[in-house]
Amino acid sequence: MKSKLLLATSIFAIFALNGCLDQVTEAPDMSALACTTEPLDDDSGLKIICGGDSVGIVLNGKDGKDGKDGKNGKEGKSGADGKDGADGKDGSDGSSCRVVESSELEGYDVFCGDEKVGELRNGKDGTDGKNGKDGSSCRVVENKDIDGFDVFCGDKKVGELKNGKDGADGKNGSDGLSCRVVENKDIDGFEVFCGDEKVGELRNGKDGADGKNGKDGTSCRIEENKDIDGFEVFCGDEKVGELRNGKDGADGKNGSDGTSCRIVESKDIDGYDIFCGNEKVGELKNGKDGADGKNGKDGSSCRVEENSEGDGYDVYCGDKKVGELKNGKDGADGKNGKDGTSCRIEENSEGDGYDVYCGDKKVGELKNGKDGADGKDAKPVEILSNACNVLRSTTDMFSSMYDVFYCLRPNEKVAFILRHAARDRNNTGTNGSLNQTGIDQSTQVGQKLKKLNIDDFFYMHTNVYRTQQTARIISENKGQTTGSEDEWKNTTSNEYHAQNMDLLESWYIRNDNRKKDCQGQNSWGWSIYSKVAYEEYDKKNNSDSENKAACEDALYNIEERTQEFISTYFTYDNMHKMTLAISHDQFLVPFVIAISHKKIHDDSNYTLQFHKHENNFNYWINYLTGVAIIVDPDNNTTVIPVTALDDGFLRSY
């Protein structure tokens, strides 16, 4: 099959030459040919045999004329930026040429994609066999003038095979595909070459007297650079070279013979061997721990975090994102995908790091730096992606609850406080239950959480049945074993869930007798929770002092009371890894307003100012909407508004 694919590449070039073979005015007598092909020993092409004699060879042709699309890449004439020109289409458009045996022709049909583009017919034996002797078989002769080959059948030239020209930025294909690393003892490290050009150096980190390797960045790293279609190599803060993705070479072998590079741990050198294909091209050695082991504290351990947006992984060393690992794209003949260019990283708890796989094969490991003598308790801080930093800093709009899980560091804990799922308007009170919409909403949340394959939750709820019901349905559909409905009803606290009465709006009430005076002209008791949170009071006699005084008597200071709740129930040492607390709208409205600094809104600039828009539920919080509370081991807390539904605002009731 491989020979046919190689032959197909050459055949594709023939038929791309404006019908060169069609220019034959008088086809030679092809009888008595009976030609066959055999692959060359180095797999660089095919030997053509007619009548038992070798009459010529067909080398693997370069990309055909459709490489002209490469003009789009003019910005990188020297290949320095490595951007693929439009001629990159050869990888997908021209890799599918093939030769299919046809008994009817006593030869072969030639297909490119789904289109038949030509035929190869075996010559018929002549009556006296002279055809075999007098050269009626076809052959290929190199022609440097056309940078290709002339095709002869017998003594007549019937066509040409021209090498495809590189696009403006496509020189990598011919003048420096693979990058390599060469040891240089003079610099106590390695020189990095791409083609014949030295592009940088990798120097081994020196032993620090006090373990400063962690701070000084002696460990080398790779950062993706899309402009060069490859990676930049840094040691510490210095860029020491580049690794560019190899373009398809003249014989197209990149796709099949191992152009993907990998890293394999080598205990002998206390580091890693670097392989491209089957060839070892260099080494990366680990910096040594300093005398007092500060590497552990300073963040010398490297780690990998999945980046779903980048279709790969972010690589961190200490507090700094040092690069990315992206899944490899299919090469010119599509084989890369099969051969294992799609790499992934799996955590290896035994190895204190990660295993690196390309396809089904483990190709190396990324191990965390070892703690020094006094650094065993150090917890390296992990830097988040830009998208996660944006998510975690967005306090004025509701983010998706599910996105939060992608933006947690491994040593952080998280609690979600959400309003219960939907109920009928008049089904209130302690025994009020969910309606069918609410049951469906809770079921869907549980199913989504199950797909995320996250840790089990500890559940919190109030004494109101619908909060308990919401939590139980979510847990069941997430796949947690938390007990039957009767067990939940008859138990206020166990290993799976606990009743917490501070999740009620009473947490904010200072004097219940003053609520009515705070309510003012609005008929909804809900209004006071948004009114006090926004500090927007009703005016009487051109003064809001009376209503303000009543509201301040009725409710605690919202911001202070919100922070008090967080510090009471969600400090690192007293919270579970994952918590889901189900509460009520009158608790969550002031909570969200407080943590958003009164800026919460949607795309249409609706807010939670229900007290100003009576009966308009565009201004009220939706079901299964609330906040996420993220806490690290030092009790640094991040609180953001979230929703488990598509909308954080109720809209209708």
PDB file of N, CA, C and O in Angstrom, residues 112-165:
ATOM      1  N   CYS A 112      -7.349  10.440  -8.271  1.00  0.00           N
ATOM      2  CA  CYS A 112      -6.979  11.468  -7.300  1.00  0.00           C
ATOM      3  C   CYS A 112      -8.273  11.930  -6.667  1.00  0.00           C
ATOM      4  O   CYS A 112      -9.139  12.505  -7.332  1.00  0.00           O
ATOM      5  N   GLY A 113      -8.421  11.681  -5.354  1.00  0.00           N
ATOM      6  CA  GLY A 113      -9.711  11.880  -4.707  1.00  0.00           C
ATOM      7  C   GLY A 113     -10.674  10.860  -5.273  1.00  0.00           C
ATOM      8  O   GLY A 113     -10.360   9.669  -5.406  1.00  0.00           O
ATOM      9  N   ASP A 114     -11.852  11.301  -5.671  1.00  0.00           N
ATOM     10  CA  ASP A 114     -12.850  10.395  -6.234  1.00  0.00           C
ATOM     11  C   ASP A 114     -12.839  10.407  -7.761  1.00  0.00           C
ATOM     12  O   ASP A 114     -13.685   9.781  -8.403  1.00  0.00           O
ATOM     13  N   GLU A 115     -11.906  11.139  -8.376  1.00  0.00           N
ATOM     14  CA  GLU A 115     -11.909  11.319  -9.822  1.00  0.00           C
ATOM     15  C   GLU A 115     -10.841  10.464 -10.478  1.00  0.00           C
ATOM     16  O   GLU A 115      -9.680  10.442 -10.060  1.00  0.00           O
ATOM     17  N   LYS A 116     -11.248   9.729 -11.488  1.00  0.00           N
ATOM     18  CA  LYS A 116     -10.290   8.964 -12.282  1.00  0.00           C
ATOM     19  C   LYS A 116      -9.572   9.936 -13.207  1.00  0.00           C
ATOM     20  O   LYS A 116     -10.195  10.641 -14.000  1.00  0.00           O
ATOM     21  N   VAL A 117      -8.207   9.977 -13.102  1.00  0.00           N
ATOM     22  CA  VAL A 117      -7.452  10.955 -13.881  1.00  0.00           C
ATOM     23  C   VAL A 117      -6.588  10.319 -14.971  1.00  0.00           C
ATOM     24  O   VAL A 117      -5.944  11.035 -15.736  1.00  0.00           O
ATOM     25  N   GLY A 118      -6.561   9.001 -15.050  1.00  0.00           N
ATOM     26  CA  GLY A 118      -5.753   8.378 -16.087  1.00  0.00           C
ATOM     27  C   GLY A 118      -5.657   6.886 -15.918  1.00  0.00           C
ATOM     28  O   GLY A 118      -6.279   6.282 -15.033  1.00  0.00           O
ATOM     29  N   GLU A 119      -4.862   6.244 -16.793  1.00  0.00           N
ATOM     30  CA  GLU A 119      -4.693   4.794 -16.785  1.00  0.00           C
ATOM     31  C   GLU A 119      -3.236   4.446 -17.033  1.00  0.00           C
ATOM     32  O   GLU A 119      -2.490   5.190 -17.673  1.00  0.00           O
ATOM     33  N   LEU A 120      -2.826   3.301 -16.527  1.00  0.00           N
ATOM     34  CA  LEU A 120      -1.544   2.687 -16.861  1.00  0.00           C
ATOM     35  C   LEU A 120      -1.854   1.313 -17.439  1.00  0.00           C
ATOM     36  O   LEU A 120      -2.409   0.452 -16.731  1.00  0.00           O
ATOM     37  N   ARG A 121      -1.534   1.124 -18.705  1.00  0.00           N
ATOM     38  CA  ARG A 121      -1.835  -0.164 -19.349  1.00  0.00           C
ATOM     39  C   ARG A 121      -0.538  -0.936 -19.556  1.00  0.00           C
ATOM     40  O   ARG A 121       0.484  -0.380 -19.957  1.00  0.00           O
ATOM     41  N   ASN A 122      -0.595  -2.225 -19.322  1.00  0.00           N
ATOM     42  CA  ASN A 122       0.552  -3.080 -19.616  1.00  0.00           C
ATOM     43  C   ASN A 122       0.663  -3.265 -21.121  1.00  0.00           C
ATOM     44  O   ASN A 122      -0.339  -3.473 -21.816  1.00  0.00           O
ATOM     45  N   GLY A 123       1.873  -3.187 -21.644  1.00  0.00           N
ATOM     46  CA  GLY A 123       2.082  -3.402 -23.076  1.00  0.00           C
ATOM     47  C   GLY A 123       1.788  -4.841 -23.466  1.00  0.00           C
ATOM     48  O   GLY A 123       2.009  -5.776 -22.687  1.00  0.00           O
ATOM     49  N   LYS A 124       1.261  -5.021 -24.640  1.00  0.00           N
ATOM     50  CA  LYS A 124       0.972  -6.356 -25.154  1.00  0.00           C
ATOM     51  C   LYS A 124       2.240  -6.958 -25.755  1.00  0.00           C
ATOM     52  O   LYS A 124       3.089  -6.266 -26.329  1.00  0.00           O
ATOM     53  N   ASP A 125       2.356  -8.261 -25.623  1.00  0.00           N
ATOM     54  CA  ASP A 125       3.491  -8.952 -26.240  1.00  0.00           C
ATOM     55  C   ASP A 125       3.333  -8.932 -27.764  1.00  0.00           C
ATOM     56  O   ASP A 125       2.269  -9.300 -28.297  1.00  0.00           O
ATOM     57  N   GLY A 126       4.372  -8.505 -28.487  1.00  0.00           N
ATOM     58  CA  GLY A 126       4.353  -8.552 -29.956  1.00  0.00           C
ATOM     59  C   GLY A 126       4.585  -9.965 -30.457  1.00  0.00           C
ATOM     60  O   GLY A 126       5.022 -10.858 -29.708  1.00  0.00           O
ATOM     61  N   THR A 127       4.348 -10.152 -31.714  1.00  0.00           N
ATOM     62  CA  THR A 127       4.463 -11.503 -32.266  1.00  0.00           C
ATOM     63  C   THR A 127       5.888 -12.003 -32.221  1.00  0.00           C
ATOM     64  O   THR A 127       6.131 -13.197 -32.044  1.00  0.00           O
ATOM     65  N   ASP A 128       6.859 -11.088 -32.371  1.00  0.00           N
ATOM     66  CA  ASP A 128       8.235 -11.571 -32.368  1.00  0.00           C
ATOM     67  C   ASP A 128       9.003 -11.064 -31.166  1.00  0.00           C
ATOM     68  O   ASP A 128      10.215 -11.160 -31.120  1.00  0.00           O
ATOM     69  N   GLY A 129       8.298 -10.493 -30.219  1.00  0.00           N
ATOM     70  CA  GLY A 129       8.956 -10.075 -28.985  1.00  0.00           C
ATOM     71  C   GLY A 129       9.858  -8.885 -29.139  1.00  0.00           C
ATOM     72  O   GLY A 129      10.588  -8.550 -28.216  1.00  0.00           O
ATOM     73  N   LYS A 130       9.875  -8.230 -30.326  1.00  0.00           N
ATOM     74  CA  LYS A 130      10.809  -7.132 -30.520  1.00  0.00           C
ATOM     75  C   LYS A 130      10.531  -5.955 -29.615  1.00  0.00           C
ATOM     76  O   LYS A 130      11.407  -5.179 -29.296  1.00  0.00           O
ATOM     77  N   ASN A 131       9.262  -5.811 -29.249  1.00  0.00           N
ATOM     78  CA  ASN A 131       8.961  -4.670 -28.382  1.00  0.00           C
ATOM     79  C   ASN A 131       9.840  -4.672 -27.153  1.00  0.00           C
ATOM     80  O   ASN A 131      10.291  -3.654 -26.684  1.00  0.00           O
ATOM     81  N   GLY A 132      10.030  -5.830 -26.592  1.00  0.00           N
ATOM     82  CA  GLY A 132      10.851  -5.903 -25.386  1.00  0.00           C
ATOM     83  C   GLY A 132      12.260  -5.455 -25.647  1.00  0.00           C
ATOM     84  O   GLY A 132      12.896  -4.854 -24.805  1.00  0.00           O
ATOM     85  N   LYS A 133      12.803  -5.753 -26.815  1.00  0.00           N
ATOM     86  CA  LYS A 133      14.191  -5.432 -27.107  1.00  0.00           C
ATOM     87  C   LYS A 133      14.391  -3.989 -27.513  1.00  0.00           C
ATOM     88  O   LYS A 133      15.410  -3.394 -27.230  1.00  0.00           O
ATOM     89  N   ASP A 134      13.419  -3.436 -28.265  1.00  0.00           N
ATOM     90  CA  ASP A 134      13.716  -2.146 -28.870  1.00  0.00           C
ATOM     91  C   ASP A 134      13.183  -0.960 -28.062  1.00  0.00           C
ATOM     92  O   ASP A 134      13.040   0.113 -28.596  1.00  0.00           O
ATOM     93  N   GLY A 135      12.894  -1.164 -26.806  1.00  0.00           N
ATOM     94  CA  GLY A 135      12.672  -0.027 -25.921  1.00  0.00           C
ATOM     95  C   GLY A 135      11.303   0.579 -26.018  1.00  0.00           C
ATOM     96  O   GLY A 135      11.165   1.787 -25.855  1.00  0.00           O
ATOM     97  N   SER A 136      10.274  -0.216 -26.277  1.00  0.00           N
ATOM     98  CA  SER A 136       8.946   0.364 -26.308  1.00  0.00           C
ATOM     99  C   SER A 136       8.386   0.568 -24.904  1.00  0.00           C
ATOM    100  O   SER A 136       7.353   1.173 -24.738  1.00  0.00           O
ATOM    101  N   SER A 137       9.090   0.061 -23.897  1.00  0.00           N
ATOM    102  CA  SER A 137       8.637   0.283 -22.529  1.00  0.00           C
ATOM    103  C   SER A 137       8.902   1.728 -22.117  1.00  0.00           C
ATOM    104  O   SER A 137       9.772   2.389 -22.669  1.00  0.00           O
ATOM    105  N   CYS A 138       8.131   2.211 -21.152  1.00  0.00           N
ATOM    106  CA  CYS A 138       8.238   3.597 -20.705  1.00  0.00           C
ATOM    107  C   CYS A 138       9.315   3.735 -19.642  1.00  0.00           C
ATOM    108  O   CYS A 138       9.570   2.820 -18.862  1.00  0.00           O
ATOM    109  N   ARG A 139       9.940   4.935 -19.622  1.00  0.00           N
ATOM    110  CA  ARG A 139      10.988   5.195 -18.642  1.00  0.00           C
ATOM    111  C   ARG A 139      10.985   6.672 -18.277  1.00  0.00           C
ATOM    112  O   ARG A 139      10.381   7.487 -18.966  1.00  0.00           O
ATOM    113  N   VAL A 140      11.683   6.981 -17.202  1.00  0.00           N
ATOM    114  CA  VAL A 140      11.771   8.351 -16.711  1.00  0.00           C
ATOM    115  C   VAL A 140      13.229   8.774 -16.695  1.00  0.00           C
ATOM    116  O   VAL A 140      14.079   8.051 -16.159  1.00  0.00           O
ATOM    117  N   VAL A 141      13.532   9.925 -17.303  1.00  0.00           N
ATOM    118  CA  VAL A 141      14.906  10.426 -17.386  1.00  0.00           C
ATOM    119  C   VAL A 141      14.954  11.803 -16.739  1.00  0.00           C
ATOM    120  O   VAL A 141      14.131  12.675 -17.043  1.00  0.00           O
ATOM    121  N   GLU A 142      15.910  12.009 -15.803  1.00  0.00           N
ATOM    122  CA  GLU A 142      16.012  13.292 -15.119  1.00  0.00           C
ATOM    123  C   GLU A 142      16.310  14.406 -16.113  1.00  0.00           C
ATOM    124  O   GLU A 142      17.108  14.252 -17.032  1.00  0.00           O
ATOM    125  N   ASN A 143      15.673  15.546 -15.928  1.00  0.00           N
ATOM    126  CA  ASN A 143      15.882  16.728 -16.758  1.00  0.00           C
ATOM    127  C   ASN A 143      16.052  17.930 -15.847  1.00  0.00           C
ATOM    128  O   ASN A 143      15.088  18.471 -15.315  1.00  0.00           O
ATOM    129  N   LYS A 144      17.282  18.337 -15.613  1.00  0.00           N
ATOM    130  CA  LYS A 144      17.555  19.434 -14.689  1.00  0.00           C
ATOM    131  C   LYS A 144      17.008  20.765 -15.209  1.00  0.00           C
ATOM    132  O   LYS A 144      16.734  21.679 -14.429  1.00  0.00           O
ATOM    133  N   ASP A 145      16.869  20.881 -16.536  1.00  0.00           N
ATOM    134  CA  ASP A 145      16.375  22.140 -17.091  1.00  0.00           C
ATOM    135  C   ASP A 145      14.963  22.455 -16.620  1.00  0.00           C
ATOM    136  O   ASP A 145      14.575  23.616 -16.481  1.00  0.00           O
ATOM    137  N   ILE A 146      14.173  21.409 -16.446  1.00  0.00           N
ATOM    138  CA  ILE A 146      12.786  21.634 -15.997  1.00  0.00           C
ATOM    139  C   ILE A 146      12.621  21.302 -14.524  1.00  0.00           C
ATOM    140  O   ILE A 146      11.511  21.299 -14.004  1.00  0.00           O
ATOM    141  N   ASP A 147      13.763  21.023 -13.878  1.00  0.00           N
ATOM    142  CA  ASP A 147      13.722  20.631 -12.460  1.00  0.00           C
ATOM    143  C   ASP A 147      12.753  19.467 -12.261  1.00  0.00           C
ATOM    144  O   ASP A 147      11.836  19.531 -11.462  1.00  0.00           O
ATOM    145  N   GLY A 148      12.962  18.409 -13.088  1.00  0.00           N
ATOM    146  CA  GLY A 148      12.076  17.255 -12.989  1.00  0.00           C
ATOM    147  C   GLY A 148      12.546  16.131 -13.877  1.00  0.00           C
ATOM    148  O   GLY A 148      13.748  15.852 -13.962  1.00  0.00           O
ATOM    149  N   PHE A 149      11.621  15.500 -14.574  1.00  0.00           N
ATOM    150  CA  PHE A 149      11.930  14.315 -15.354  1.00  0.00           C
ATOM    151  C   PHE A 149      11.158  14.342 -16.674  1.00  0.00           C
ATOM    152  O   PHE A 149      10.026  14.818 -16.740  1.00  0.00           O
ATOM    153  N   ASP A 150      11.798  13.795 -17.730  1.00  0.00           N
ATOM    154  CA  ASP A 150      11.116  13.533 -18.988  1.00  0.00           C
ATOM    155  C   ASP A 150      10.614  12.102 -18.959  1.00  0.00           C
ATOM    156  O   ASP A 150      11.299  11.187 -18.482  1.00  0.00           O
ATOM    157  N   VAL A 151       9.406  11.891 -19.511  1.00  0.00           N
ATOM    158  CA  VAL A 151       8.824  10.564 -19.583  1.00  0.00           C
ATOM    159  C   VAL A 151       8.867  10.094 -21.032  1.00  0.00           C
ATOM    160  O   VAL A 151       8.358  10.780 -21.928  1.00  0.00           O
ATOM    161  N   PHE A 152       9.523   8.936 -21.285  1.00  0.00           N
ATOM    162  CA  PHE A 152       9.627   8.361 -22.620  1.00  0.00           C
ATOM    163  C   PHE A 152       8.919   7.028 -22.660  1.00  0.00           C
ATOM    164  O   PHE A 152       8.999   6.235 -21.710  1.00  0.00           O
ATOM    165  N   CYS A 153       8.238   6.782 -23.752  1.00  0.00           N
ATOM    166  CA  CYS A 153       7.728   5.454 -24.066  1.00  0.00           C
ATOM    167  C   CYS A 153       8.352   5.080 -25.397  1.00  0.00           C
ATOM    168  O   CYS A 153       8.097   5.738 -26.427  1.00  0.00           O
ATOM    169  N   GLY A 154       9.158   4.035 -25.377  1.00  0.00           N
ATOM    170  CA  GLY A 154       9.987   3.753 -26.549  1.00  0.00           C
ATOM    171  C   GLY A 154      10.967   4.887 -26.702  1.00  0.00           C
ATOM    172  O   GLY A 154      11.631   5.301 -25.747  1.00  0.00           O
ATOM    173  N   ASP A 155      11.092   5.419 -27.893  1.00  0.00           N
ATOM    174  CA  ASP A 155      12.009   6.531 -28.147  1.00  0.00           C
ATOM    175  C   ASP A 155      11.307   7.877 -28.119  1.00  0.00           C
ATOM    176  O   ASP A 155      11.904   8.911 -28.399  1.00  0.00           O
ATOM    177  N   LYS A 156      10.029   7.875 -27.791  1.00  0.00           N
ATOM    178  CA  LYS A 156       9.261   9.107 -27.900  1.00  0.00           C
ATOM    179  C   LYS A 156       8.966   9.699 -26.527  1.00  0.00           C
ATOM    180  O   LYS A 156       8.526   8.992 -25.619  1.00  0.00           O
ATOM    181  N   LYS A 157       9.256  10.988 -26.365  1.00  0.00           N
ATOM    182  CA  LYS A 157       8.923  11.705 -25.140  1.00  0.00           C
ATOM    183  C   LYS A 157       7.420  11.962 -25.131  1.00  0.00           C
ATOM    184  O   LYS A 157       6.874  12.586 -26.037  1.00  0.00           O
ATOM    185  N   VAL A 158       6.772  11.445 -24.091  1.00  0.00           N
ATOM    186  CA  VAL A 158       5.317  11.562 -24.034  1.00  0.00           C
ATOM    187  C   VAL A 158       4.843  12.482 -22.917  1.00  0.00           C
ATOM    188  O   VAL A 158       3.643  12.712 -22.766  1.00  0.00           O
ATOM    189  N   GLY A 159       5.743  13.003 -22.135  1.00  0.00           N
ATOM    190  CA  GLY A 159       5.303  13.881 -21.054  1.00  0.00           C
ATOM    191  C   GLY A 159       6.447  14.239 -20.123  1.00  0.00           C
ATOM    192  O   GLY A 159       7.606  13.887 -20.347  1.00  0.00           O
ATOM    193  N   GLU A 160       6.152  14.987 -19.072  1.00  0.00           N
ATOM    194  CA  GLU A 160       7.138  15.444 -18.099  1.00  0.00           C
ATOM    195  C   GLU A 160       6.592  15.319 -16.688  1.00  0.00           C
ATOM    196  O   GLU A 160       5.376  15.351 -16.484  1.00  0.00           O
ATOM    197  N   LEU A 161       7.504  15.143 -15.773  1.00  0.00           N
ATOM    198  CA  LEU A 161       7.187  15.226 -14.348  1.00  0.00           C
ATOM    199  C   LEU A 161       7.981  16.383 -13.781  1.00  0.00           C
ATOM    200  O   LEU A 161       9.217  16.333 -13.734  1.00  0.00           O
ATOM    201  N   LYS A 162       7.310  17.432 -13.375  1.00  0.00           N
ATOM    202  CA  LYS A 162       8.015  18.596 -12.822  1.00  0.00           C
ATOM    203  C   LYS A 162       7.840  18.623 -11.314  1.00  0.00           C
ATOM    204  O   LYS A 162       6.766  18.335 -10.793  1.00  0.00           O
ATOM    205  N   ASN A 163       8.910  18.972 -10.620  1.00  0.00           N
ATOM    206  CA  ASN A 163       8.832  19.103  -9.167  1.00  0.00           C
ATOM    207  C   ASN A 163       8.011  20.328  -8.815  1.00  0.00           C
ATOM    208  O   ASN A 163       8.190  21.397  -9.393  1.00  0.00           O
ATOM    209  N   GLY A 164       7.083  20.176  -7.877  1.00  0.00           N
ATOM    210  CA  GLY A 164       6.300  21.326  -7.420  1.00  0.00           C
ATOM    211  C   GLY A 164       7.203  22.345  -6.755  1.00  0.00           C
ATOM    212  O   GLY A 164       8.125  21.996  -6.027  1.00  0.00           O
ATOM    213  N   LYS A 165       6.955  23.595  -7.024  1.00  0.00           N
ATOM    214  CA  LYS A 165       7.754  24.664  -6.417  1.00  0.00           C
ATOM    215  C   LYS A 165       7.240  24.959  -5.020  1.00  0.00           C
ATOM    216  O   LYS A 165       6.046  24.874  -4.754  1.00  0.00           O
TER     217      LYS A 165
END
